[in-house]
Amino acid sequence: AKECGRGTFKFFSPDHNEKMVQRMQLEQALRRAIENQELFLDYQPQIDNATGAITGVEALVRWNHPQLGLLQPGLFISIAEDTGLIIPLGEWVLRTACHQAKAWQRAGHRQLRMAVNISPRQFQQRGLMPMIDTILQETGCDPKTLELELTETTLMDNPDEAAALLKALKRRGISLAIDDFGTGYSSLSHLKHFPIDRLKIDRSFINDLTRSPEDGAIVEAIIAMAHRLHLEAVAEGVEYRDQCTMLHNWGCTTSQGFLFSRPLPAPDLTSLLASGQNN
Ligand code: C2E
Ligand code: CA
Ligand code: CA
Ligand code: CA
């Protein structure tokens, strides 16, 4: 009984309690964050390895919390996912990203791709397709410039339903990427049937690329496989010139990472685009 009591005490330890309270407070605050306009997006450029031009950007959400200051998505996306708040949050992200994409299209960057992360719960939500249609119509954003990033786990949860939804998205001209490729559970036989455009090779394989022959072998094989499946390979988390050179030599077309730029507020990216004379 004493053991049991101790165990129970441990479970309700002040530490654990405090974490739960923090999480609940964060949840309450997150509910209000959208209407209070505390969320904003940064945009990280994606670079053509051959020319150095910016060919696209990934939209990444941040939260300017009135008391806690700037919060990174690692701190609140999982709460949003667990509570269902990811649905209104995700809608806000997509609408904001499409507005920005339209603004950059108007400024002459007609081919610039706008990549938006879609969480598993968002993908499984029935209203996703009509929501996307409404936002595209509302913003006038060209669907051909929109890319949705989905993880392997999101797609493999219900592969048949996923394939149908992906096809509907493709019919609108929207581009599709598998995010964090190589880290999730995925079946290559399913991958073959998904109308995917790009594989984003996870950062964890890029980290030690130049020092680890194993990581090198994995990355080279992913790029080769991507080519055979007529997919584009994108590397994320590229921090060093050496990594970029290696990736380029293996035929990886696009890189994203701190080597080129951290995620930036829209006005900074507008300047970067203007200085690079990207189309
Ligand atoms: P992700 O989709 O894999 O996004 C890339 C993350 O890697 C970003 O972190 C980015 O800042 C970081 N990163 C980019 N280049 C480098 C690099 O060279 N080195 C290192 N060490 N890191 C780099 P961030 O912005 O903190 O986002 C973390 C995750 O939160 C994202 O991972 C994504 O899963 C999620 N997330 C962010 N925004 C959204 C969103 O709007 N909706 C959803 N559903 N998830 C989001
Ligand atoms: Ca992503
Ligand atoms: Ca990623
Ligand atoms: Ca990631």
Coordinates of C-alpha atoms in Angstrom, one line a residue, residues 6 13-14 57 60 64 70 78 85-86 89 104 108 119 122 149 157 168 193 213 236 241-242 266 278:
R6 CA 4.3 6.6 -3.2
S13 CA 4.0 15.6 -7.9
P14 CA 4.1 19.4 -7.9
V57 CA 9.0 29.7 -49.0
L60 CA 6.0 28.8 -40.1
N64 CA 3.5 36.5 -29.7
L70 CA 7.7 34.9 -28.5
S78 CA 0.9 19.7 -30.1
L85 CA -7.6 24.2 -31.8
I86 CA -5.4 23.2 -34.7
L89 CA -5.3 27.8 -36.2
W104 CA 4.1 38.4 -53.7
G108 CA 5.8 40.0 -59.8
S119 CA -1.2 18.6 -39.3
Q122 CA -6.4 19.0 -40.0
E149 CA 3.4 19.6 -46.5
D157 CA -3.1 6.5 -41.0
A168 CA -8.8 16.1 -55.2
H193 CA 0.1 5.5 -55.6
P213 CA 28.8 7.7 -44.4
E236 CA 15.8 20.7 -45.0
R241 CA 28.1 24.9 -47.9
D242 CA 29.6 21.4 -47.9
A266 CA 7.2 38.9 -44.6
N278 CA 13.6 36.1 -58.5

